[in-house]
Each structure stands twice: as C-alpha cells, then as structure tokens.
CSV table of C-alpha atoms in Angstrom, one decimal:
chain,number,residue,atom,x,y,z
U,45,UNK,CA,26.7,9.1,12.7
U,46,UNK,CA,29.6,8.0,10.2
U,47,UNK,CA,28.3,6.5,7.3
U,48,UNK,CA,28.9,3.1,6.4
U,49,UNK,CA,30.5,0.9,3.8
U,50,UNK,CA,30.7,-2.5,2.7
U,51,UNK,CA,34.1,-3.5,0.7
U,52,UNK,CA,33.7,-6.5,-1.6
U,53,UNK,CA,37.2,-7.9,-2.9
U,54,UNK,CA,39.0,-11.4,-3.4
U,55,UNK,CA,41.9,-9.3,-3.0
U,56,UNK,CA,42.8,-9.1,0.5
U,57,UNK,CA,45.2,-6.3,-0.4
U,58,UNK,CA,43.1,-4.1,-2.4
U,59,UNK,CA,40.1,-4.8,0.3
U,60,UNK,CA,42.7,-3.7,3.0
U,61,UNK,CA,43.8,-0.7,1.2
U,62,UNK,CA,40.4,0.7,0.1
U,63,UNK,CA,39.3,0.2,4.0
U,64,UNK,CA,42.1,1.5,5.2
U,65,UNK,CA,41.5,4.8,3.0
U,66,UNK,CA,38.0,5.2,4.1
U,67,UNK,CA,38.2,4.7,7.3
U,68,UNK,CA,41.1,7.7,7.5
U,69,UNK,CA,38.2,9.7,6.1
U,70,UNK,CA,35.9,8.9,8.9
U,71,UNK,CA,33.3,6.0,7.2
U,72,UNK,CA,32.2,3.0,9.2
U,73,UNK,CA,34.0,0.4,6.8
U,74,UNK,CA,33.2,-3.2,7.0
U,75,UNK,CA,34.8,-5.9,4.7
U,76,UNK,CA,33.9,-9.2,2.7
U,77,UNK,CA,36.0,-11.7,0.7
U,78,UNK,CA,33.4,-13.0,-1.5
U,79,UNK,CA,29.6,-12.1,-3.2
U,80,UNK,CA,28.1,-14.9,-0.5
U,81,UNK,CA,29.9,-13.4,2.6
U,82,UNK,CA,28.8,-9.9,1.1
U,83,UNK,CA,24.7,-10.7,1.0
U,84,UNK,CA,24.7,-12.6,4.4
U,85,UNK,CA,26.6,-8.8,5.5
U,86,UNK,CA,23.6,-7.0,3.5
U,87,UNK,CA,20.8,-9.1,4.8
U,88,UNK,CA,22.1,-8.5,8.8
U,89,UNK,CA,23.1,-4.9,8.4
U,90,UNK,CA,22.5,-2.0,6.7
U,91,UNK,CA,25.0,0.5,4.4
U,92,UNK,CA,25.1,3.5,2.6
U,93,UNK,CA,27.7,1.9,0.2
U,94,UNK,CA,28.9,-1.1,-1.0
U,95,UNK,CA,32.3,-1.0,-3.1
U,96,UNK,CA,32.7,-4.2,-5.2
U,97,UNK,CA,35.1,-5.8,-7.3
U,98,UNK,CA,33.6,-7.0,-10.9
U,99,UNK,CA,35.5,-10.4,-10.9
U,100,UNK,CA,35.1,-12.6,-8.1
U,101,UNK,CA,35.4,-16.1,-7.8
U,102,UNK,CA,32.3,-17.1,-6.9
U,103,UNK,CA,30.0,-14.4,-7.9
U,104,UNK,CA,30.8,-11.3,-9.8
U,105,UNK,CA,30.3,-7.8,-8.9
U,106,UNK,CA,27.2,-7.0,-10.7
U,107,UNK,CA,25.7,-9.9,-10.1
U,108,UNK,CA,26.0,-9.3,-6.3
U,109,UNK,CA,24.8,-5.7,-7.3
U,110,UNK,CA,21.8,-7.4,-8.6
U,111,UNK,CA,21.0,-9.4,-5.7
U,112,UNK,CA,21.8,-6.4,-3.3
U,113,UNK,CA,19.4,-4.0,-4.9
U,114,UNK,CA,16.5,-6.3,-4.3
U,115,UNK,CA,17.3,-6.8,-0.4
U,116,UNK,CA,18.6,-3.2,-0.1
U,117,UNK,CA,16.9,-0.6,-2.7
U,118,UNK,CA,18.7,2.5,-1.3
U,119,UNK,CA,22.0,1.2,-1.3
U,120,UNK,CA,24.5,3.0,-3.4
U,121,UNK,CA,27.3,0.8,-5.4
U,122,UNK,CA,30.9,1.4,-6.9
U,123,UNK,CA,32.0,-1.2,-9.0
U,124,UNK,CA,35.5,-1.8,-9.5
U,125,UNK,CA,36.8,-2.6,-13.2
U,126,UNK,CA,40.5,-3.9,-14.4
U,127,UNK,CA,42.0,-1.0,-16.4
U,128,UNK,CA,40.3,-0.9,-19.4
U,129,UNK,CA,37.2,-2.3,-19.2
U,130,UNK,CA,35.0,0.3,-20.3
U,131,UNK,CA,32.1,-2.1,-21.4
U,132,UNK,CA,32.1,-3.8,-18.1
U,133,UNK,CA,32.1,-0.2,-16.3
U,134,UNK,CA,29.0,1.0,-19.1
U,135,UNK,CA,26.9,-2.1,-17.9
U,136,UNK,CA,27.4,-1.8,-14.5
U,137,UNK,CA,26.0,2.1,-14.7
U,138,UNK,CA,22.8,0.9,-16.6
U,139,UNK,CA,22.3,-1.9,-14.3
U,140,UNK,CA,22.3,1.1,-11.4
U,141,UNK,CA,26.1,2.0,-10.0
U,142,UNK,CA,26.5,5.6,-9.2
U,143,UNK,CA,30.1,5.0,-10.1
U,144,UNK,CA,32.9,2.7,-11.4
U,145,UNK,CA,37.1,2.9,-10.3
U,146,UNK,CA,39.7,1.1,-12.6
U,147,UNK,CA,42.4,-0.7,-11.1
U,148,UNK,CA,45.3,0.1,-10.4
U,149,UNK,CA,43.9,3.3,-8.8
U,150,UNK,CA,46.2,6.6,-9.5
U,151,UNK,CA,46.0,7.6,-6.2
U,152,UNK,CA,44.0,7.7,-3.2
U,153,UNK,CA,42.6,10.7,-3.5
U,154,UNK,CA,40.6,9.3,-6.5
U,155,UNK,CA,38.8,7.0,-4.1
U,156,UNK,CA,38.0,9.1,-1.8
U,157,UNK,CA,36.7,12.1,-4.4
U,158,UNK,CA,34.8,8.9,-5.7
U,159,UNK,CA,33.2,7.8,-2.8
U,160,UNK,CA,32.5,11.1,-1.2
U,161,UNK,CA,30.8,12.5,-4.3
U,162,UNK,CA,28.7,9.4,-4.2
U,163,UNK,CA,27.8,9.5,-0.7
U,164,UNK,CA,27.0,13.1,-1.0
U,165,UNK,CA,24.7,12.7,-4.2
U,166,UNK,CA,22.9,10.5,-2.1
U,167,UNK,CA,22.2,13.2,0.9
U,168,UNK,CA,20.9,15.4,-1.6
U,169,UNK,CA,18.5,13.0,-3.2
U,170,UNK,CA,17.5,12.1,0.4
U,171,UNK,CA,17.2,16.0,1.3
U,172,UNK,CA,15.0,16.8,-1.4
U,173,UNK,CA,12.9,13.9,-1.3
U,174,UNK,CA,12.1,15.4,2.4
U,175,UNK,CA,11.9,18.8,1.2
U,176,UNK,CA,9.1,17.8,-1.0
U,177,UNK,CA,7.3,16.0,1.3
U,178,UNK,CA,7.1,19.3,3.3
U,179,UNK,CA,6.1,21.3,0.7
U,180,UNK,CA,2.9,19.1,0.3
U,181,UNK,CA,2.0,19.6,3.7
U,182,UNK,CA,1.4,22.9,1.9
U,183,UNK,CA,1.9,25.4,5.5
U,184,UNK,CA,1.6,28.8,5.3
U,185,UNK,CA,4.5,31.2,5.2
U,186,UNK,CA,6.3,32.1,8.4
U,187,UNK,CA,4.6,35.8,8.7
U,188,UNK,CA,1.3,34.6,8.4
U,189,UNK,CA,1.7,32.3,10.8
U,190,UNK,CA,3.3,34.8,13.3
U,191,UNK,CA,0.5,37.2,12.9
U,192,UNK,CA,-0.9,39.0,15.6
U,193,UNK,CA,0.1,40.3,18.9
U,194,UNK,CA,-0.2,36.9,20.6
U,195,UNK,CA,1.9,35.7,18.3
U,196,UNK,CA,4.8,38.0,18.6
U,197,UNK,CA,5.6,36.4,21.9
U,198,UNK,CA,5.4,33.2,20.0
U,199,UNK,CA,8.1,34.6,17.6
U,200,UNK,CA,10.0,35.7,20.2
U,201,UNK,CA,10.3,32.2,21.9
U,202,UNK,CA,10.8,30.3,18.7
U,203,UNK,CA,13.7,32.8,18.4
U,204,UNK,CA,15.3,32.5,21.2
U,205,UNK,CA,15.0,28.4,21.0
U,206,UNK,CA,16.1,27.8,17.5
U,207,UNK,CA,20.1,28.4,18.1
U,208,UNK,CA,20.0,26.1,20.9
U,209,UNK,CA,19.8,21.9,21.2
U,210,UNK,CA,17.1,22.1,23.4
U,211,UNK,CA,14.1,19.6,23.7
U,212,UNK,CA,10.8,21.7,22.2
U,213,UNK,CA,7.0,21.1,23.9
U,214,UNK,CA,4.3,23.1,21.8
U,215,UNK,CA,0.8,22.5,22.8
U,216,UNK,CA,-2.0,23.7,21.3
U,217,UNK,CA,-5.2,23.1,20.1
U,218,UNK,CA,-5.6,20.7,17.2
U,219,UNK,CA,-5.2,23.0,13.5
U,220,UNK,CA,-2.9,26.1,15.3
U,221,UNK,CA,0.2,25.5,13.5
U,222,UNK,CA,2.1,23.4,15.8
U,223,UNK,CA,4.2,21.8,13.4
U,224,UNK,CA,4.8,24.4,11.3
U,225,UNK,CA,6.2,26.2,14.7
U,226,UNK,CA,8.5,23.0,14.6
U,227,UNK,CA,9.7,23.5,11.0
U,228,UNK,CA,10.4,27.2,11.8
U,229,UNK,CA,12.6,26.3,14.9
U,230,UNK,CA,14.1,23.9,12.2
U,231,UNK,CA,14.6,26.5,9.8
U,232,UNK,CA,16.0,28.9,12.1
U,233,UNK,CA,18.6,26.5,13.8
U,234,UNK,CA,21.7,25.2,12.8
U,235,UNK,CA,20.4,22.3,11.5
U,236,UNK,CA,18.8,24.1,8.7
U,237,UNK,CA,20.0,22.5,6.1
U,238,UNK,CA,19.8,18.7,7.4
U,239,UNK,CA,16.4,16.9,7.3
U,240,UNK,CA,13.3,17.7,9.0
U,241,UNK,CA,11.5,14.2,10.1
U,242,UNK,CA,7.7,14.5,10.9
U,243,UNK,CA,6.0,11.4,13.1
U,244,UNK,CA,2.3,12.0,13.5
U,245,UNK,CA,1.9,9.4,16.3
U,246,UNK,CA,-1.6,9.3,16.6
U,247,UNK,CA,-2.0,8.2,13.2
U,248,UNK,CA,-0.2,4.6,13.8
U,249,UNK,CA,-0.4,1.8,16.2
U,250,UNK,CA,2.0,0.8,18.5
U,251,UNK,CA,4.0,-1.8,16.4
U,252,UNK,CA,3.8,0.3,13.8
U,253,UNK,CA,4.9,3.4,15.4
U,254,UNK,CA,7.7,1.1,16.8
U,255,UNK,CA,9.5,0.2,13.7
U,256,UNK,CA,8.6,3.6,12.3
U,257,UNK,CA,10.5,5.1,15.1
U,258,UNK,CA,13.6,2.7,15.2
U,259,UNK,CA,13.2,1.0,11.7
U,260,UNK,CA,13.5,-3.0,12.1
U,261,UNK,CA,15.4,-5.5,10.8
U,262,UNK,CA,14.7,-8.3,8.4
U,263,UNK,CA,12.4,-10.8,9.4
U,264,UNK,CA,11.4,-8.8,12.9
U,265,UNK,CA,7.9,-9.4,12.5
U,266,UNK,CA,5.3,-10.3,9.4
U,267,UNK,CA,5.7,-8.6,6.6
U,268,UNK,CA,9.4,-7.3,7.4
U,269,UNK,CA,11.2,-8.5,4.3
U,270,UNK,CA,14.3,-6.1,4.5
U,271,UNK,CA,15.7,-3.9,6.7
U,272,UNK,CA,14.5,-0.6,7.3
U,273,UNK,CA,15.9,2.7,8.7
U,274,UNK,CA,13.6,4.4,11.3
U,275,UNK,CA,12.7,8.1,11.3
U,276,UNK,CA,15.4,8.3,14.2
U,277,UNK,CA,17.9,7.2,11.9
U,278,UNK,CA,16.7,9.5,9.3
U,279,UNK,CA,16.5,12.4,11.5
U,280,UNK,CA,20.4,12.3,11.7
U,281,UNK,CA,21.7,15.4,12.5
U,282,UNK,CA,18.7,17.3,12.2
U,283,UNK,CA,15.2,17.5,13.9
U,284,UNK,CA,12.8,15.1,14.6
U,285,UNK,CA,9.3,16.3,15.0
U,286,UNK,CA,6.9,13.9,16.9
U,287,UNK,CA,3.1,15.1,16.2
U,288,UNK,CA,0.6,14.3,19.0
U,289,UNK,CA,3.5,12.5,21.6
U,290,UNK,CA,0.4,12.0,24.1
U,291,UNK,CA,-0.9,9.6,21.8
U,292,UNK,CA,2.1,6.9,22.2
U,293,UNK,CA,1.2,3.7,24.9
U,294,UNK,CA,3.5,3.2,27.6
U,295,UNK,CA,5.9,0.6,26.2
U,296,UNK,CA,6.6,2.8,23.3
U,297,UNK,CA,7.5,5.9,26.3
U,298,UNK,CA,9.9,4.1,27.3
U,299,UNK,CA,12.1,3.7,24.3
U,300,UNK,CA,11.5,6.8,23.6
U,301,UNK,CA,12.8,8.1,27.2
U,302,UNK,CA,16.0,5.9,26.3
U,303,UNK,CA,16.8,7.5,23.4
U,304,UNK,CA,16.3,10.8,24.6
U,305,UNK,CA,18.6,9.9,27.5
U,306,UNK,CA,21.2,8.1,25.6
U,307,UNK,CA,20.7,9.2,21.8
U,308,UNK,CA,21.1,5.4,21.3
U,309,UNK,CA,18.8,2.6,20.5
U,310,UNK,CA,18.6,-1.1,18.5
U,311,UNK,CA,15.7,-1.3,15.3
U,312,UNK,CA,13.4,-3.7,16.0
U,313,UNK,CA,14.0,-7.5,15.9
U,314,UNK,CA,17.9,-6.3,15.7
U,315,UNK,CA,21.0,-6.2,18.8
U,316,UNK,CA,23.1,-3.3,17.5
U,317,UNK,CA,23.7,-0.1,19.2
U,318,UNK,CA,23.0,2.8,16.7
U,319,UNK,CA,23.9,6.0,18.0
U,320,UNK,CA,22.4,9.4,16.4
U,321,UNK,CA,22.9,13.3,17.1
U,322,UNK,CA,18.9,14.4,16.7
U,323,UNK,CA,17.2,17.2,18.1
U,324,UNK,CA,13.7,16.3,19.0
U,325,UNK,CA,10.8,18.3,18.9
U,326,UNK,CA,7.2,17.2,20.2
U,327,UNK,CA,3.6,18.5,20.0
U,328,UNK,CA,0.4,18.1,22.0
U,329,UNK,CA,-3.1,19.0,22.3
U,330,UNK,CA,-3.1,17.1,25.4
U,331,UNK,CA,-2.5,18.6,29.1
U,332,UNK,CA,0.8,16.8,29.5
U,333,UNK,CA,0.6,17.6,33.0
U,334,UNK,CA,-2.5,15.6,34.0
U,335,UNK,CA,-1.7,13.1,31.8
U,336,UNK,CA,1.1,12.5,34.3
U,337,UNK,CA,-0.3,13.2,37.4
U,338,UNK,CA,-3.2,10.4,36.2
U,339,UNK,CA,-0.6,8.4,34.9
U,340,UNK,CA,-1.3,7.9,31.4
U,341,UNK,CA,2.1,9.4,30.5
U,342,UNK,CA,5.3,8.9,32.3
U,343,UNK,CA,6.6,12.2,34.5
U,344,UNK,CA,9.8,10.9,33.7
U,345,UNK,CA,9.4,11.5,29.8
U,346,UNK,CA,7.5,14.4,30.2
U,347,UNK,CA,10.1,16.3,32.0
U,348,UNK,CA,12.6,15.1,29.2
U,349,UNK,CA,10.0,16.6,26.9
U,350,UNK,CA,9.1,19.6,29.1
U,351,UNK,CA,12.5,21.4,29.0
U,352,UNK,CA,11.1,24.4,26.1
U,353,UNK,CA,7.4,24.2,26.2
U,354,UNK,CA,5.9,26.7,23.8
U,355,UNK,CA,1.9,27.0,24.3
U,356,UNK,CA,0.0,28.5,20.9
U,357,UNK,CA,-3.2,30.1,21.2
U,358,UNK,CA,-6.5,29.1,19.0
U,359,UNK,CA,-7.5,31.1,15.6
U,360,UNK,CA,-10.4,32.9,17.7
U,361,UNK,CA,-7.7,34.4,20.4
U,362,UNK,CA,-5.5,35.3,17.5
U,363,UNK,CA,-8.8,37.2,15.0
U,364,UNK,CA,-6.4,39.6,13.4
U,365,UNK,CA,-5.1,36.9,11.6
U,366,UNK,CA,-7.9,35.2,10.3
U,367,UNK,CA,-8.4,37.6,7.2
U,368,UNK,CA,-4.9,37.6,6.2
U,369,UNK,CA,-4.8,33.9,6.5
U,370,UNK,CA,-7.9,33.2,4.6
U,371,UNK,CA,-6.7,36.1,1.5
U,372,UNK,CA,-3.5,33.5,1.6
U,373,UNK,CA,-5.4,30.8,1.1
U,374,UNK,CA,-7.5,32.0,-1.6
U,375,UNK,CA,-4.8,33.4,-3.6
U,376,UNK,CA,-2.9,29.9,-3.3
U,377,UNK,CA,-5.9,27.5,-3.8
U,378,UNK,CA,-7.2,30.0,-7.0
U,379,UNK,CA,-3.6,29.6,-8.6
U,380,UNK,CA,-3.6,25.8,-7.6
U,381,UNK,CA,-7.0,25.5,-9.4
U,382,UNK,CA,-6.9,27.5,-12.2
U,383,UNK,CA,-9.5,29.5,-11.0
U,384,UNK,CA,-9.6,33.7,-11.1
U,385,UNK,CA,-11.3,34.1,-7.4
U,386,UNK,CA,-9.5,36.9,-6.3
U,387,UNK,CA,-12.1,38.1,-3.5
U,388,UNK,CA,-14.3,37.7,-0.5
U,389,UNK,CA,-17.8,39.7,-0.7
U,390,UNK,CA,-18.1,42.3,2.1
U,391,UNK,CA,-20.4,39.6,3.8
U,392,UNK,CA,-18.1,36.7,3.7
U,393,UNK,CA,-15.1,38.8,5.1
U,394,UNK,CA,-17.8,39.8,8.3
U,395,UNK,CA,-18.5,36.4,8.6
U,396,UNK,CA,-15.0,34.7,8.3
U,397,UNK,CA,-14.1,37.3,11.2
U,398,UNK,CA,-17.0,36.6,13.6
U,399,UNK,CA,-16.6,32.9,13.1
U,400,UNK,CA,-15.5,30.9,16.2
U,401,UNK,CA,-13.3,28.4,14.4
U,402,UNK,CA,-13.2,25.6,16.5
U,403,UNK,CA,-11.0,23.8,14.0
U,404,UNK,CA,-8.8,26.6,14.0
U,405,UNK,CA,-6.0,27.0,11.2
U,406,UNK,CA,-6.6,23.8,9.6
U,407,UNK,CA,-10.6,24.3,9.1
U,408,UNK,CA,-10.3,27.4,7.7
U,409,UNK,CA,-7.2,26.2,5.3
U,410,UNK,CA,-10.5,23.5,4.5
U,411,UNK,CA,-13.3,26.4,4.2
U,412,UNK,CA,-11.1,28.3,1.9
U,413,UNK,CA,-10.4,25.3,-0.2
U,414,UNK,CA,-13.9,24.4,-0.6
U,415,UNK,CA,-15.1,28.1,-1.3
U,416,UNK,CA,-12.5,28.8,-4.2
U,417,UNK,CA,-14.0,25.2,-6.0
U,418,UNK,CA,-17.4,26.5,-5.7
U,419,UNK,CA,-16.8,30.3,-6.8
U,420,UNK,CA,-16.3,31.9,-9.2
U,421,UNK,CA,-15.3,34.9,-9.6
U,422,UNK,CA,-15.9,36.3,-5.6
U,423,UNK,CA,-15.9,34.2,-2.7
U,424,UNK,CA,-19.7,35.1,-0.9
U,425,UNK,CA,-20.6,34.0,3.0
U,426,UNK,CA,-22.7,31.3,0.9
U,427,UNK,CA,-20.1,29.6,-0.4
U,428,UNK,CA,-18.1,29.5,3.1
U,429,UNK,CA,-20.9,26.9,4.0
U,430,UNK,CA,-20.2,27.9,7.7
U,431,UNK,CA,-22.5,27.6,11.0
U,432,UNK,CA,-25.2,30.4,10.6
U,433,UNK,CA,-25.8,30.7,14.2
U,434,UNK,CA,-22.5,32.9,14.7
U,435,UNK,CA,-22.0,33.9,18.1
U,436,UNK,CA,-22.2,37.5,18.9
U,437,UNK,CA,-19.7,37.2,21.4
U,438,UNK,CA,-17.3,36.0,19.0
U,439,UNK,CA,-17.7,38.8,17.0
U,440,UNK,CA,-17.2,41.2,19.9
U,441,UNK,CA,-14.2,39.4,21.1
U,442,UNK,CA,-12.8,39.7,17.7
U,443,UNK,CA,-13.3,43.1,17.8
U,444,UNK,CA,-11.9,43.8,21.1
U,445,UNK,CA,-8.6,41.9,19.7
U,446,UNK,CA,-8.1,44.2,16.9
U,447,UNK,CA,-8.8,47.1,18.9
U,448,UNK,CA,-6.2,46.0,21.5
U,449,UNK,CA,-3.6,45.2,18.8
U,450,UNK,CA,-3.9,48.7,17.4
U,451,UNK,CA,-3.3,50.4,20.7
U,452,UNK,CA,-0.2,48.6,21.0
U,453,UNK,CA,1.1,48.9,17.5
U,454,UNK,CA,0.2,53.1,17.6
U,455,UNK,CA,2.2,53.1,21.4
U,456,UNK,CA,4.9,51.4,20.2
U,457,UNK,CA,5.1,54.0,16.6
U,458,UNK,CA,4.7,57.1,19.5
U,459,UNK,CA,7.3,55.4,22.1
U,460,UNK,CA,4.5,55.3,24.2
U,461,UNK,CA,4.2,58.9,24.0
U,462,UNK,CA,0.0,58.4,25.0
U,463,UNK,CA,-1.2,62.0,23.8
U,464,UNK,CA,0.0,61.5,19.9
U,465,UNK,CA,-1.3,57.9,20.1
U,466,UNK,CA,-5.0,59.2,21.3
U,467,UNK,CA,-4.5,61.8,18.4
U,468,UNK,CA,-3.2,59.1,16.2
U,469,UNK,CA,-6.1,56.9,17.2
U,470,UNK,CA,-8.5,59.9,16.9
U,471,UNK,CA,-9.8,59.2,20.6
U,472,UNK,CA,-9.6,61.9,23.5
U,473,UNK,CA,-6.8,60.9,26.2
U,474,UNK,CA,-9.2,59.7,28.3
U,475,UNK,CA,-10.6,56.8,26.5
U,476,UNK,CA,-7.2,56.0,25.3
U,477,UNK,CA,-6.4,55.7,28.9
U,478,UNK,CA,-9.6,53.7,29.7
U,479,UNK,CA,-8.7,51.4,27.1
U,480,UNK,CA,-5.0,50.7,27.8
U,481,UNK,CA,-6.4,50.1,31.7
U,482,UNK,CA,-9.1,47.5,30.0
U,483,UNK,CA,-6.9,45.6,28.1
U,484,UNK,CA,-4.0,45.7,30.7
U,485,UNK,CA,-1.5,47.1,28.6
C-alpha cells in the first residue's frame, strides 16, 4: 500500500511540483491550498505525511502542525522555510517536525532523500515498537518449542509453509504455543522483516474487535475522536495473526471473509476502499469443523481459513519437552528476578515429568514463575504447588514417550541398522524389535 501524503502550499506551483515529484516515486499524494482545507483533509483521512509551507495566508505552517498533531498524533511533518530562515526551521523541529526544506529547493532529489528518510524513520519506530511488544509476550526460543519427536513433524510443516503466501490454521489446545508457531512462520518467511500483528479475538467484543480489525473513522461511534488504523492496516505487508478466530460472531465472519477474498475493506463509520497485501494466520482451540457443520462458523470462511491447517499436540503428548522447557524457564525468571535458583530437586524434576498439565505450555511457564519467587536457592516439588494426586498413567505415558523418542533418535544415528541400535540401546534384538512393533515405528 503506497503511503500517503498531504501537500500544504498557497503556491499552486510549488504544491504542483512537490506532488508531481512524489507521486513519480510511488506515494499516494493529495493536495491543499490553505491550513483550513488542510485539517477538514486530516479530520476525513488519514497520512503518513503532511508537507507544509510555513507562511500561509490564512494559517501558518506550524500552526496547522499544531492543530494536526492533536487530531492525528502519528503523523509525520516537513515544514517548508524561505531560504534562510533557520529560526523558523529550529522552532518548527522543537514543536515536533521530523524535517524542514528551504526554498528554492536545489534539486529534486533533495525532496525526495527528505521525504523518504522521513517516511522510513517512521517504519522503523513503528517496527520496533512491535518488536517489543513481542518480546513481552516473553515466548520461548524456537528449539524449545520444537522439541520432541511430535514436534519435528511440526518443524517440518512450519518449514515447508513459511516461503509460501498461504492462509495458516493451527489448532491446539489452549497454552501449546500456537502463536509462537505463527511468529516462527513469520520469522521464517519473506516477510521477516515487516510487522508481525497479533489479535487475540476472544479477548474483545464485537464492536470492539471491529474497529480493532479495520480501524474507524472519526466520529464512527462514541468515543471515536480521531481516526484510527486497524491491525489490518498495520499488518501491511507482513502477517497478521488472529488468536482464537472461533471466538468472532457472525457479522464480524463476514468482513473478515471479504477481506480475505478481496484484500480490501472500509474502517468503520468510513466509505473508502483500502487495499493491503497481508498474510493471515489464524489459531484455534476449537473444532472448526463442527463449528461449521453446527453452524456457529461460516464453511465459507473456514475453508478460506482451512487452506494450511497445522494441528499441535498438548505438553503431556510432547513429555520430553517438559524438563527442558521448565530448566528455560527457571534460568529466565531467576535472571528476571534477581534470584540465584539454578535447580530443581530430584523430587520436583519427577514430579514436573509425571504431571498431566492440563494447561499445557502456558501453566507450566506460570508454575515456574511462581516456584523461582518462592525458592531459593533449589526449586523442590513443594514449591511447584501442583496437584498431589499425580496420575500414574501420566507418568507411564511419559515414560513410554521418551522411550519411543530414543529408539528413533539411536535408528536414525545407526541408519536403521537394528543390531548396533539394540547394542547401542543395551537391549537384546528382540526387545528392540518388540518395541519398535509397540510403538509402530
């Protein structure tokens, strides 16, 4: 989506010429004559930009920039000073311009060096303002998260995905990592180093979830005193990730199915077309399926949706990763805390592994968190404050799981060679061949 600007000039020439410029370069340029024409431009639309001459007739250029800033806090301004007018230039950066131009310009190519370094400043501040707000989600690291042998296949999907512009599904019991399985396909794609937009659509209502979809314009509803991009819109080029899509009521499917289709839709309260070039990634805990087939959720959607699904197992199908997870936890929350627990006690690591984690990923992330406040030097099954009445079974499947994933990690080291693995194993033959005939390997 070409960004836009807004040139404010008296001038007609100079307006003319500065468009002119720009719009060579690719920028969605609009023009106004005057300060007043410029803020009835601001309130209705929204831009990136705004390039503005300091003397004006009616109102001057910084007291336009003023007036702007309040409607439009993200907007970037160039002011443009007579040759010479350094003081003017000096106020205008204090008051908040990212730049100033003199007139008569030297050349062309100083505007547009001007303008793009602006525009570009701006996508950077934007980038990392995202980039932080994914580092305080505070996810694990990508090989902790692909641990285990279920995982691998996991890996191997995510892979295979990420180069493409495919729709993603992943379903998944609540706390397995499903939008960190989104970020990686993000980090792994082309898109890499464009934003990352997470919606957790359970987490708003419907009107809400609207506008923070689409963004709205001023005055759509109560409360909508300027205009507002919507994560669509800020997803731009990169991938949007919507967290729990079975969540969102029907009226909201099916502006959602339109965009999907069309990559096009109007904020709320507002008539223009904005088009966008997002790849869209949604998650689940729900059976999309039956939520069609009972017709809570539109087939229509889902199949729009459905085109990649990736389904991720729960902590207790995946046990070889629950110590590794929970040492990576420790470590982070001890440095976090300024605490030196470095350990779990032989009895906290058996019970962290014959644990059923219903809460998977997310409540152990929580158990951790809790333990390292309450240690102090070792982390004990006390401190874990977890269910006493651990199931057996648990414990046995957990078991059985690392036993499988050994078998398969010695066959693969012996290209399957099943003699050397039973010797590797320190098993006879037999019981290696019993076991790979359990397990189905």
């Amino acid at each position: 989506m070409a960004k836009s600007i807004l040139v404010v000039d008296d001038d007609m020439t100079m307006r003319s010429f500065i468009s002119l410029v720009l719009k060579e370069q690719g920028y969605d340029v609009n023009q106004a004559e005057n300060g007043s024409k410029a803020l009835e431009m601001i309130k209705s639309d929204s831009y990136e930009l705004v390039i503005t001459d300091l003397k004006m007739p009616d109102m001057n250029g910084i007291d336009l920039m003023k007036a702007g800033r309040n409607l439009r806090s993200d907007m970037r301004w160039i002011i443009i000073t007579a040759y010479g007018s350094i003081n003017n230039a000096v106020e205008a950066m204090k008051l908040g311009a990212s730049d100033y131009l003199s007139k008569p310009f030297s050349s062309p190519d100083e505007l547009r060096h001007v303008v793009g370094r602006v525009l570009k400043d701006a996508e950077s501040e934007q980038r990392i303002s995202i980039l932080a707000e994914e580092i305080g989600r505070n996810i694990p690291p990508f090989d902790k998260i692909f641990l285990g042998s279920n995982m691998s296949e996991i890996k191997k999907l995510v892979t295979e995905v990420a180069s493409t512009t495919a729709t993603v599904l992943i379903t998944g019991q609540s706390g397995t990592g499903k939008e960190m399985i989104a970020k990686a396909i993000h980090q792994m794609s082309p898109r890499k180093s464009k934003p990352f937009i997470a919606v957790h659509c359970a987490a708003l209502s419907e009107n809400l979830l609207e506008s923070e979809l689409f963004g709205h314009e001023k005055g759509a509803f109560t409360g909508a005193l300027n205009i507002r991009k919507g994560r669509f819109e800020l997803a731009d080029t990169g991938t949007l990730f919507l967290d729990e899509i079975g969540e969102i009521s029907p009226s909201v499917q099916v502006k959602l199915l339109r965009v999907i289709q069309e990559r096009s839709f109007e904020r709320v309260g507002g008539h223009r077309l904005i088009s966008v070039d997002v790849r869209i990634i949604a998650s689940t805990n729900r059976d999309l399926k039956k939520e069609t087939d009972a017709g809570r959720f539109r087939q229509d959607l889902f199949y729009r949706l459905n085109v990649f699904p990736i389904k991720l197992p729960s902590l207790s199908e995946r046990g070889e990763a629950i110590l590794p997870l929970a040492e990576y936890f420790l470590a982070r929350y001890s440095t976090e805390f300024g605490k030196k627990t470095t350990r779990f006690t032989d009895e906290a690591r058996n019970l962290l592994v014959s644990y059923h984690w219903p809460g998977n990923i997310r409540e152990l992330q929580n158990v951790i968190e809790r333990a390292v406040i309450l240690a102090e030097n070792e982390i004990d099954a006390m401190h874990l404050k977890l269910d006493a009445e651990v199931s057996s079974g648990h414990q046995e499947k957990y078991l059985k799981s690392v036993e499988k994933d050994t078998i398969v990690k010695i066959l693969s080291e012996t290209g399957g060679n099943r003699k050397k693995a039973a010797d590797r194993l320190g098993i006879s033959l037999r019981t290696l061949q019993y076991r790979i005939k359990e397990y189905g390997l």
